[in-house]
mmCIF file of C-alpha atoms in Angstrom:
data_model
loop_
_atom_site.group_PDB
_atom_site.id
_atom_site.type_symbol
_atom_site.label_atom_id
_atom_site.label_comp_id
_atom_site.label_asym_id
_atom_site.label_seq_id
_atom_site.Cartn_x
_atom_site.Cartn_y
_atom_site.Cartn_z
ATOM 1 C CA MET S 1 15.054 -63.450 -51.400
ATOM 2 C CA ARG S 2 13.522 -59.928 -51.378
ATOM 3 C CA PRO S 3 15.733 -56.994 -50.409
ATOM 4 C CA TRP S 4 13.301 -55.050 -48.619
ATOM 5 C CA PRO S 5 14.979 -52.165 -46.839
ATOM 6 C CA THR S 6 16.176 -52.826 -42.981
ATOM 7 C CA SER S 7 17.982 -49.937 -42.282
ATOM 8 C CA ASP S 8 15.373 -47.102 -43.309
ATOM 9 C CA GLN S 9 12.789 -47.943 -40.901
ATOM 10 C CA ARG S 10 10.355 -45.061 -42.064
ATOM 11 C CA ARG S 11 10.250 -46.618 -45.376
ATOM 12 C CA LEU S 12 8.578 -49.551 -43.813
ATOM 13 C CA LEU S 13 5.730 -47.777 -42.991
ATOM 14 C CA GLY S 14 5.144 -46.632 -46.589
ATOM 15 C CA LYS S 15 1.904 -47.469 -48.867
ATOM 16 C CA PRO S 16 3.029 -49.789 -51.657
ATOM 17 C CA PHE S 17 -0.382 -49.511 -53.017
ATOM 18 C CA ILE S 18 0.188 -45.336 -53.860
ATOM 19 C CA ARG S 19 3.674 -47.061 -55.844
ATOM 20 C CA ALA S 20 0.975 -49.270 -57.829
ATOM 21 C CA LEU S 21 -1.763 -46.847 -58.605
ATOM 22 C CA LEU S 22 0.035 -43.606 -59.568
ATOM 23 C CA PRO S 23 1.768 -44.974 -62.763
ATOM 24 C CA LEU S 24 -1.310 -46.399 -63.762
ATOM 25 C CA ALA S 25 -2.980 -43.173 -63.395
ATOM 26 C CA GLU S 26 -0.827 -40.860 -65.293
ATOM 27 C CA ARG S 27 -0.956 -43.323 -68.178
ATOM 28 C CA ARG S 28 -4.443 -42.958 -68.519
ATOM 29 C CA GLY S 29 -4.023 -39.353 -68.387
ATOM 30 C CA ILE S 30 -4.758 -38.629 -64.527
ATOM 31 C CA SER S 31 -2.187 -36.912 -63.054
ATOM 32 C CA SER S 32 -1.253 -37.246 -59.468
ATOM 33 C CA SER S 33 -2.294 -33.619 -58.599
ATOM 34 C CA GLU S 34 -5.533 -34.420 -60.567
ATOM 35 C CA LEU S 35 -5.809 -37.440 -58.485
ATOM 36 C CA PHE S 36 -5.078 -35.692 -55.409
ATOM 37 C CA ARG S 37 -7.475 -32.946 -55.839
ATOM 38 C CA GLY S 38 -10.534 -32.881 -53.141
ATOM 39 C CA THR S 39 -8.556 -35.071 -51.156
ATOM 40 C CA LEU S 40 -6.261 -34.535 -47.883
ATOM 41 C CA LEU S 41 -2.888 -35.704 -50.318
ATOM 42 C CA SER S 42 -0.429 -33.331 -52.148
ATOM 43 C CA GLU S 43 2.937 -34.523 -53.867
ATOM 44 C CA GLN S 44 4.581 -32.625 -51.241
ATOM 45 C CA LYS S 45 3.387 -34.316 -48.538
ATOM 46 C CA LEU S 46 3.752 -37.944 -49.708
ATOM 47 C CA GLN S 47 7.321 -36.969 -50.269
ATOM 48 C CA ILE S 48 7.627 -35.271 -46.683
ATOM 49 C CA ASN S 49 5.881 -38.473 -45.239
ATOM 50 C CA ASN S 50 7.961 -41.012 -47.507
ATOM 51 C CA PHE S 51 4.313 -42.281 -48.826
ATOM 52 C CA ARG S 52 2.854 -43.155 -45.294
ATOM 53 C CA LEU S 53 -0.985 -42.286 -45.083
ATOM 54 C CA THR S 54 -3.598 -42.225 -42.825
ATOM 55 C CA ASP S 55 -6.454 -44.333 -42.978
ATOM 56 C CA HIS S 56 -8.767 -41.004 -44.026
ATOM 57 C CA GLU S 57 -6.047 -40.120 -46.423
ATOM 58 C CA MET S 58 -6.299 -43.662 -47.919
ATOM 59 C CA LEU S 59 -9.943 -43.985 -48.426
ATOM 60 C CA SER S 60 -10.441 -40.396 -49.958
ATOM 61 C CA LEU S 61 -7.662 -41.515 -52.413
ATOM 62 C CA LEU S 62 -9.343 -44.580 -53.402
ATOM 63 C CA ALA S 63 -12.809 -42.718 -53.867
ATOM 64 C CA SER S 64 -10.899 -40.097 -55.988
ATOM 65 C CA ALA S 65 -9.375 -42.732 -58.431
ATOM 66 C CA GLU S 66 -12.795 -44.618 -58.457
ATOM 67 C CA GLU S 67 -14.325 -41.533 -59.899
ATOM 68 C CA LYS S 68 -11.534 -40.009 -62.051
ATOM 69 C CA ILE S 69 -10.065 -43.075 -63.942
ATOM 70 C CA ASN S 70 -12.447 -44.054 -66.356
ATOM 71 C CA ASP S 71 -10.824 -47.939 -66.784
ATOM 72 C CA PRO S 72 -12.721 -50.809 -65.706
ATOM 73 C CA HIS S 73 -9.635 -52.724 -65.758
ATOM 74 C CA LEU S 74 -7.792 -50.260 -63.061
ATOM 75 C CA TRP S 75 -7.843 -51.886 -59.883
ATOM 76 C CA GLN S 76 -6.922 -55.515 -60.953
ATOM 77 C CA LEU S 77 -3.960 -53.734 -62.652
ATOM 78 C CA VAL S 78 -2.972 -52.258 -59.654
ATOM 79 C CA VAL S 79 -3.519 -55.855 -57.705
ATOM 80 C CA GLU S 80 -1.251 -57.437 -60.460
ATOM 81 C CA THR S 81 1.299 -54.792 -60.003
ATOM 82 C CA LEU S 82 1.483 -55.195 -56.180
ATOM 83 C CA PHE S 83 1.968 -59.058 -56.629
ATOM 84 C CA SER S 84 4.410 -58.919 -59.745
ATOM 85 C CA ASP S 85 6.576 -56.304 -58.330
ATOM 86 C CA ARG S 86 6.199 -57.771 -54.885
ATOM 87 C CA LEU S 87 5.625 -54.328 -53.693
ATOM 88 C CA ASN S 88 4.792 -55.428 -50.181
ATOM 89 C CA PRO S 89 5.983 -58.626 -47.986
ATOM 90 C CA LEU S 90 2.604 -59.435 -46.969
ATOM 91 C CA ILE S 91 2.138 -60.751 -50.690
ATOM 92 C CA ASP S 92 5.321 -62.909 -50.245
ATOM 93 C CA LEU S 93 3.817 -64.142 -46.963
ATOM 94 C CA THR S 94 0.682 -65.242 -48.260
ATOM 95 C CA VAL S 95 1.929 -66.557 -51.663
ATOM 96 C CA HIS S 96 4.206 -68.822 -49.586
ATOM 97 C CA ALA S 97 2.140 -69.740 -46.674
ATOM 98 C CA GLN S 98 2.282 -73.350 -46.225
ATOM 99 C CA THR S 99 -1.957 -73.562 -46.964
ATOM 100 C CA LEU S 100 -4.469 -71.497 -48.063
ATOM 101 C CA LYS S 101 -5.870 -71.242 -44.577
ATOM 102 C CA GLN S 102 -2.432 -70.174 -43.155
ATOM 103 C CA ALA S 103 -2.464 -67.383 -45.778
ATOM 104 C CA LEU S 104 -6.111 -66.326 -45.101
ATOM 105 C CA ILE S 105 -5.188 -65.880 -41.251
ATOM 106 C CA HIS S 106 -2.364 -63.625 -41.958
ATOM 107 C CA LEU S 107 -4.135 -61.807 -44.599
ATOM 108 C CA SER S 108 -6.317 -60.908 -42.175
ATOM 109 C CA ARG S 109 -4.021 -60.055 -39.461
ATOM 110 C CA PHE S 110 -1.844 -57.668 -41.502
ATOM 111 C CA GLN S 111 -4.448 -56.882 -44.240
ATOM 112 C CA SER S 112 -4.232 -53.139 -43.331
ATOM 113 C CA LEU S 113 -0.330 -53.258 -44.602
ATOM 114 C CA ILE S 114 -1.769 -52.942 -48.430
ATOM 115 C CA GLN S 115 -4.794 -50.899 -47.534
ATOM 116 C CA PRO S 116 -7.808 -50.650 -45.328
ATOM 117 C CA PHE S 117 -10.128 -53.426 -46.343
ATOM 118 C CA LEU S 118 -11.401 -55.683 -43.713
ATOM 119 C CA PHE S 119 -13.022 -59.033 -44.030
ATOM 120 C CA ALA S 120 -15.737 -59.827 -41.195
ATOM 121 C CA PRO S 121 -15.016 -63.311 -39.130
ATOM 122 C CA THR S 122 -15.315 -65.814 -41.640
ATOM 123 C CA GLN S 123 -18.297 -68.198 -42.029
ATOM 124 C CA ARG S 124 -17.781 -71.699 -42.260
ATOM 125 C CA PHE S 125 -20.661 -73.388 -44.106
ATOM 126 C CA GLU S 126 -20.932 -77.382 -44.840
ATOM 127 C CA ASN S 127 -18.672 -77.157 -47.653
ATOM 128 C CA TYR S 128 -17.335 -73.723 -48.249
ATOM 129 C CA LEU S 129 -15.824 -70.645 -46.381
ATOM 130 C CA GLN S 130 -17.663 -67.337 -46.604
ATOM 131 C CA LEU S 131 -15.380 -63.888 -46.431
ATOM 132 C CA ASP S 132 -17.486 -60.809 -45.938
ATOM 133 C CA PHE S 133 -16.092 -57.449 -46.270
ATOM 134 C CA ILE S 134 -16.889 -54.766 -43.822
ATOM 135 C CA PRO S 135 -17.787 -51.537 -45.378
ATOM 136 C CA VAL S 136 -14.896 -49.183 -44.257
ATOM 137 C CA GLU S 137 -16.641 -45.773 -43.956
ATOM 138 C CA GLY S 138 -15.445 -42.318 -42.649
ATOM 139 C CA LEU S 139 -16.410 -40.369 -45.802
ATOM 140 C CA SER S 140 -19.442 -38.534 -46.949
ATOM 141 C CA GLY S 141 -22.195 -39.011 -49.253
ATOM 142 C CA LYS S 142 -20.773 -39.834 -52.705
ATOM 143 C CA MET S 143 -17.407 -40.462 -51.763
ATOM 144 C CA ASN S 144 -18.179 -43.010 -49.062
ATOM 145 C CA GLN S 145 -19.879 -45.088 -51.678
ATOM 146 C CA LEU S 146 -16.995 -44.638 -54.551
ATOM 147 C CA CYS S 147 -14.656 -45.720 -51.862
ATOM 148 C CA TYR S 148 -16.604 -48.856 -50.728
ATOM 149 C CA SER S 149 -17.003 -49.780 -54.517
ATOM 150 C CA ALA S 150 -13.292 -49.742 -55.153
ATOM 151 C CA ASN S 151 -12.415 -51.267 -51.781
ATOM 152 C CA CYS S 152 -14.654 -54.441 -52.717
ATOM 153 C CA LYS S 153 -12.877 -54.686 -55.909
ATOM 154 C CA ILE S 154 -9.356 -54.476 -54.602
ATOM 155 C CA GLY S 155 -10.018 -57.034 -51.710
ATOM 156 C CA VAL S 156 -11.803 -59.579 -54.258
ATOM 157 C CA ALA S 157 -9.125 -58.962 -56.833
ATOM 158 C CA ILE S 158 -6.392 -59.484 -53.999
ATOM 159 C CA LEU S 159 -7.834 -62.714 -53.002
ATOM 160 C CA LEU S 160 -8.134 -64.294 -56.614
ATOM 161 C CA MET S 161 -4.491 -63.290 -57.514
ATOM 162 C CA LEU S 162 -3.487 -64.951 -54.032
ATOM 163 C CA GLY S 163 -5.599 -67.860 -55.077
ATOM 164 C CA ARG S 164 -4.082 -68.099 -58.692
ATOM 165 C CA ALA S 165 -0.544 -67.454 -57.383
ATOM 166 C CA ARG S 166 -0.922 -70.914 -54.905
ATOM 167 C CA GLY S 167 -2.204 -72.589 -57.962
ATOM 168 C CA LEU S 168 -5.789 -73.277 -56.826
ATOM 169 C CA ALA S 169 -8.840 -73.653 -58.851
ATOM 170 C CA VAL S 170 -10.383 -70.040 -58.571
ATOM 171 C CA ASN S 171 -13.151 -71.018 -61.156
ATOM 172 C CA GLN S 172 -14.544 -72.957 -58.285
ATOM 173 C CA TRP S 173 -14.833 -69.669 -56.240
ATOM 174 C CA HIS S 174 -17.923 -67.175 -56.077
ATOM 175 C CA VAL S 175 -18.003 -63.529 -55.894
ATOM 176 C CA SER S 176 -20.746 -61.781 -54.347
ATOM 177 C CA LEU S 177 -21.414 -57.672 -54.891
ATOM 178 C CA PRO S 178 -23.936 -55.254 -54.271
ATOM 179 C CA GLU S 179 -26.089 -54.626 -57.397
ATOM 180 C CA ASP S 180 -24.442 -51.051 -57.910
ATOM 181 C CA ILE S 181 -20.958 -52.800 -57.828
ATOM 182 C CA SER S 182 -19.866 -53.998 -61.152
ATOM 183 C CA PRO S 183 -17.621 -56.914 -60.954
ATOM 184 C CA LEU S 184 -14.179 -55.936 -62.978
ATOM 185 C CA PRO S 185 -13.807 -57.834 -66.832
ATOM 186 C CA THR S 186 -11.112 -60.415 -65.443
ATOM 187 C CA TRP S 187 -13.163 -61.903 -62.875
ATOM 188 C CA LYS S 188 -15.697 -63.217 -65.444
ATOM 189 C CA LYS S 189 -12.952 -65.387 -66.972
ATOM 190 C CA TRP S 190 -11.745 -66.602 -63.665
ATOM 191 C CA VAL S 191 -14.448 -67.653 -61.522
ATOM 192 C CA LYS S 192 -17.680 -69.540 -62.019
ATOM 193 C CA GLU S 193 -20.287 -67.065 -60.611
ATOM 194 C CA VAL S 194 -20.880 -63.545 -59.607
ATOM 195 C CA SER S 195 -24.210 -62.699 -57.745
ATOM 196 C CA SER S 196 -25.663 -60.120 -55.914
ATOM 197 C CA ARG S 197 -25.436 -59.614 -52.363
ATOM 198 C CA PRO S 198 -25.883 -56.740 -49.916
ATOM 199 C CA ILE S 199 -22.420 -57.097 -48.392
ATOM 200 C CA CYS S 200 -19.491 -57.810 -50.632
ATOM 201 C CA GLY S 201 -18.164 -61.373 -50.209
ATOM 202 C CA LEU S 202 -16.366 -64.472 -51.539
ATOM 203 C CA SER S 203 -16.939 -68.161 -51.051
ATOM 204 C CA ILE S 204 -14.111 -70.661 -51.341
ATOM 205 C CA PRO S 205 -14.662 -74.581 -51.433
ATOM 206 C CA ALA S 206 -13.569 -75.745 -47.892
ATOM 207 C CA GLU S 207 -11.250 -78.473 -49.494
ATOM 208 C CA GLN S 208 -8.901 -75.896 -50.871
ATOM 209 C CA LEU S 209 -8.028 -74.648 -47.772
ATOM 210 C CA GLN S 210 -5.715 -77.317 -46.640
ATOM 211 C CA GLU S 211 -3.977 -77.384 -50.382
ATOM 212 C CA HIS S 212 -0.508 -76.842 -50.022
ATOM 213 C CA SER S 213 1.461 -74.191 -52.283
ATOM 214 C CA PRO S 214 3.743 -75.922 -55.094
ATOM 215 C CA GLU S 215 5.853 -72.649 -55.448
ATOM 216 C CA ARG S 216 6.609 -72.669 -51.348
ATOM 217 C CA ASN S 217 9.639 -70.948 -50.409
ATOM 218 C CA LEU S 218 10.236 -71.355 -46.789
ATOM 219 C CA ALA S 219 13.186 -68.532 -46.367
ATOM 220 C CA GLN S 220 11.067 -66.062 -48.222
ATOM 221 C CA TYR S 221 8.316 -67.133 -45.748
ATOM 222 C CA HIS S 222 10.016 -66.409 -42.875
ATOM 223 C CA GLN S 223 11.532 -63.251 -44.175
ATOM 224 C CA ALA S 224 8.178 -61.643 -44.863
ATOM 225 C CA LEU S 225 6.592 -62.773 -41.898
ATOM 226 C CA SER S 226 9.373 -61.002 -39.893
ATOM 227 C CA PHE S 227 8.731 -57.862 -41.941
ATOM 228 C CA CYS S 228 5.009 -57.970 -41.414
ATOM 229 C CA GLN S 229 5.342 -58.611 -37.993
ATOM 230 C CA MET S 230 7.591 -55.308 -37.987
ATOM 231 C CA GLN S 231 5.385 -52.931 -39.690
ATOM 232 C CA HIS S 232 2.361 -54.048 -38.334
ATOM 233 C CA GLN S 233 3.606 -53.059 -34.760
ATOM 234 C CA THR S 234 2.788 -49.480 -35.490
ATOM 235 C CA GLN S 235 -0.649 -50.244 -36.749
ATOM 236 C CA THR S 236 -3.475 -50.910 -34.491
ATOM 237 C CA GLN S 237 -6.761 -49.648 -35.358
ATOM 238 C CA ALA S 238 -7.410 -51.845 -38.414
ATOM 239 C CA SER S 239 -6.966 -55.008 -36.152
ATOM 240 C CA ALA S 240 -9.001 -53.430 -33.260
ATOM 241 C CA MET S 241 -12.147 -52.548 -35.755
ATOM 242 C CA LEU S 242 -11.906 -56.682 -36.537
ATOM 243 C CA SER S 243 -12.069 -57.163 -32.460
ATOM 244 C CA VAL S 244 -15.123 -54.509 -32.249
ATOM 245 C CA PHE S 245 -16.699 -56.803 -35.063
ATOM 246 C CA LYS S 246 -15.840 -60.486 -33.424
ATOM 247 C CA TRP S 247 -16.838 -59.205 -30.098
ATOM 248 C CA LEU S 248 -20.185 -57.711 -30.983
ATOM 249 C CA ASP S 249 -20.986 -61.030 -33.501
ATOM 250 C CA TYR S 250 -20.051 -63.274 -30.469
ATOM 251 C CA GLN S 251 -22.315 -61.658 -28.437
ATOM 252 C CA LEU S 252 -25.499 -61.967 -30.844
ATOM 253 C CA GLU S 253 -24.325 -65.670 -31.340
ATOM 254 C CA THR S 254 -24.625 -66.283 -27.460
ATOM 255 C CA GLY S 255 -27.509 -64.116 -27.031
ATOM 256 C CA HIS S 256 -25.835 -61.447 -24.983
ATOM 257 C CA ASP S 257 -26.856 -57.599 -24.893
ATOM 258 C CA ALA S 258 -24.110 -55.240 -25.921
ATOM 259 C CA SER S 259 -23.216 -51.738 -24.701
ATOM 260 C CA LEU S 260 -20.544 -49.039 -25.555
ATOM 261 C CA THR S 261 -19.493 -49.246 -22.099
ATOM 262 C CA GLU S 262 -19.178 -52.967 -22.033
ATOM 263 C CA LEU S 263 -17.329 -52.717 -25.631
ATOM 264 C CA ALA S 264 -14.753 -50.143 -24.159
ATOM 265 C CA THR S 265 -13.693 -52.508 -21.315
ATOM 266 C CA GLU S 266 -13.601 -55.544 -23.589
ATOM 267 C CA ILE S 267 -10.903 -53.878 -25.946
ATOM 268 C CA GLY S 268 -9.201 -51.993 -22.790
ATOM 269 C CA ILE S 269 -9.673 -48.572 -23.433
ATOM 270 C CA SER S 270 -11.776 -45.929 -22.041
ATOM 271 C CA LEU S 271 -15.461 -44.986 -23.351
ATOM 272 C CA SER S 272 -14.391 -41.478 -24.976
ATOM 273 C CA SER S 273 -11.451 -43.598 -26.625
ATOM 274 C CA CYS S 274 -13.594 -46.376 -28.029
ATOM 275 C CA LYS S 275 -16.292 -43.727 -29.366
ATOM 276 C CA ARG S 276 -13.284 -41.820 -31.130
ATOM 277 C CA LEU S 277 -11.996 -44.963 -32.736
ATOM 278 C CA LEU S 278 -15.583 -46.144 -34.039
ATOM 279 C CA ALA S 279 -15.821 -42.217 -35.405
ATOM 280 C CA SER S 280 -12.402 -42.452 -36.694
ATOM 281 C CA HIS S 281 -13.788 -45.391 -39.222
ATOM 282 C CA GLY S 282 -17.325 -43.430 -39.865
ATOM 283 C CA TYR S 283 -19.553 -45.243 -37.231
ATOM 284 C CA SER S 284 -21.384 -44.591 -33.997
ATOM 285 C CA PHE S 285 -21.866 -47.718 -31.963
ATOM 286 C CA GLN S 286 -25.265 -48.387 -33.029
ATOM 287 C CA GLN S 287 -24.088 -48.024 -36.911
ATOM 288 C CA ILE S 288 -21.486 -50.673 -36.366
ATOM 289 C CA TYR S 289 -23.703 -52.745 -34.171
ATOM 290 C CA ASP S 290 -26.246 -52.857 -36.871
ATOM 291 C CA LEU S 291 -23.757 -53.801 -39.502
ATOM 292 C CA VAL S 292 -22.659 -57.066 -37.396
ATOM 293 C CA ARG S 293 -26.478 -57.758 -37.318
ATOM 294 C CA LEU S 294 -26.742 -57.548 -41.143
ATOM 295 C CA HIS S 295 -23.732 -59.806 -41.572
ATOM 296 C CA ARG S 296 -25.064 -62.214 -39.664
ATOM 297 C CA LEU S 297 -28.840 -62.062 -41.040
ATOM 298 C CA LEU S 298 -27.350 -62.796 -44.561
ATOM 299 C CA ASN S 299 -25.259 -65.419 -43.153
ATOM 300 C CA LEU S 300 -28.534 -67.055 -41.354
ATOM 301 C CA LEU S 301 -30.601 -66.944 -44.365
ATOM 302 C CA GLN S 302 -27.781 -68.803 -46.044
ATOM 303 C CA LYS S 303 -28.137 -71.995 -43.789
ATOM 304 C CA TYR S 304 -32.166 -71.642 -43.608
ATOM 305 C CA PRO S 305 -35.314 -69.551 -44.282
ATOM 306 C CA TYR S 306 -35.784 -68.502 -40.954
ATOM 307 C CA SER S 307 -38.944 -66.915 -39.702
ATOM 308 C CA ASN S 308 -39.024 -63.159 -38.395
ATOM 309 C CA VAL S 309 -39.491 -64.475 -34.933
ATOM 310 C CA GLU S 310 -36.561 -66.520 -35.234
ATOM 311 C CA LEU S 311 -34.305 -63.784 -36.830
ATOM 312 C CA ALA S 312 -35.391 -61.238 -34.177
ATOM 313 C CA GLN S 313 -34.302 -63.796 -31.453
ATOM 314 C CA LYS S 314 -31.081 -64.404 -33.131
ATOM 315 C CA LEU S 315 -30.225 -60.965 -34.196
ATOM 316 C CA GLY S 316 -31.011 -59.365 -30.336
ATOM 317 C CA TYR S 317 -34.449 -57.555 -30.961
ATOM 318 C CA SER S 318 -37.274 -57.894 -28.597
ATOM 319 C CA ASN S 319 -39.931 -58.114 -30.900
ATOM 320 C CA PRO S 320 -40.137 -59.293 -34.639
ATOM 321 C CA ASN S 321 -41.425 -56.043 -35.814
ATOM 322 C CA ASN S 322 -38.117 -54.005 -34.520
ATOM 323 C CA PHE S 323 -36.296 -56.710 -36.641
ATOM 324 C CA ARG S 324 -38.382 -55.978 -39.678
ATOM 325 C CA ARG S 325 -37.783 -52.041 -39.354
ATOM 326 C CA ALA S 326 -34.433 -53.009 -39.267
ATOM 327 C CA CYS S 327 -34.303 -55.080 -42.134
ATOM 328 C CA LYS S 328 -36.117 -52.448 -44.057
ATOM 329 C CA ARG S 329 -33.593 -49.702 -43.160
ATOM 330 C CA TRP S 330 -30.473 -51.493 -43.810
ATOM 331 C CA LEU S 331 -31.658 -53.433 -47.376
ATOM 332 C CA GLY S 332 -34.578 -51.297 -48.585
ATOM 333 C CA ILE S 333 -36.750 -54.132 -48.552
ATOM 334 C CA VAL S 334 -38.637 -56.095 -45.637
ATOM 335 C CA PRO S 335 -37.725 -59.726 -44.600
ATOM 336 C CA GLU S 336 -40.576 -61.743 -46.426
ATOM 337 C CA GLU S 337 -39.015 -59.931 -49.658
ATOM 338 C CA LEU S 338 -35.546 -60.973 -48.830
ATOM 339 C CA ARG S 339 -36.463 -64.373 -48.462
ATOM 340 C CA GLN S 340 -38.067 -64.414 -51.962
ATOM 341 C CA GLN S 341 -35.089 -63.186 -53.317
ATOM 342 C CA GLN S 342 -32.674 -65.305 -51.649
ATOM 343 C CA SER S 343 -31.876 -67.276 -54.984
ATOM 344 C CA ALA S 344 -30.525 -64.064 -56.420
ATOM 345 C CA LEU S 345 -29.254 -62.824 -53.239
ATOM 346 C CA PHE S 346 -27.346 -65.363 -51.554
ATOM 347 C CA ILE S 347 -24.966 -68.318 -53.076
ATOM 348 C CA SER S 348 -26.947 -71.691 -52.375
ATOM 349 C CA ASN S 349 -25.010 -74.466 -51.099
ATOM 350 C CA SER S 350 -26.322 -76.616 -54.099
ATOM 351 C CA ALA S 351 -24.312 -74.468 -56.396
ATOM 352 C CA LEU S 352 -21.105 -75.180 -54.535
#
């Protein structure tokens, strides 16, 4: 079994991602002091806090590494280190889960124990499962885009490594990335297709969800689950944001209006606390609501080329002109162009 520390509870709050990243950065000529420049971090602060980071510190470090370390293999190597050195119990938990479906449930619940990437509620189409990555914001301008680029690469790399560790045919998986994010070189060898899409996503054949891991170790699974539960008790914001996303998505699906006041009541916090929660991730209520609408728009168009009137109704707009303007604001193109580009922007069911 993995001897994770039980006597030093503080160490359980550490960010294993840092322990994987810093040596790789050093070997590429970027010292930790250079990497931390422009962020809220310092070597002394890391040591004092025993490698504990706030979400904002983590985001700024991701952006700094994406900008300063000129190596397209970096994030793949970071993730491979997480798996090979078993730096976090979440790795063991997902590798030794009974099925991929169970592993994804655990990863969704405990994902903030590795890094602040969030997948949206999964979408089940006829023969595949779609995972979309929510852009976690909180930084400004260029740094925010650098952070999202790094976050997408790490999130997809973790899932691909998980699939390979479980013996799955990841060559049948499909990766989708925004046009300004380049796929990691290794992915071209592993997956069948990398396509363009406004929100980063990963499509997995549904038949693989129930496949059992041939290397499963039940004792390691239960030990890892205990440690993940112990750590997760100290981290609530990431799961709260996922709850926000799910609730807003459900309001759209059922045709109900949503307001900040209703959201605060739903998640059991005051109106001011709800505003602070959203602001800590870089969002206003309208911005997160628009993100949910964009997520739903992309998945609706994967099912059927709905008209503007139909899309406006499904996304909670009073008229199609308001929806058309919103689409232009989100993607820089109007819905008509989006439908024309559908073959390039989205993974078709026939391709799977």
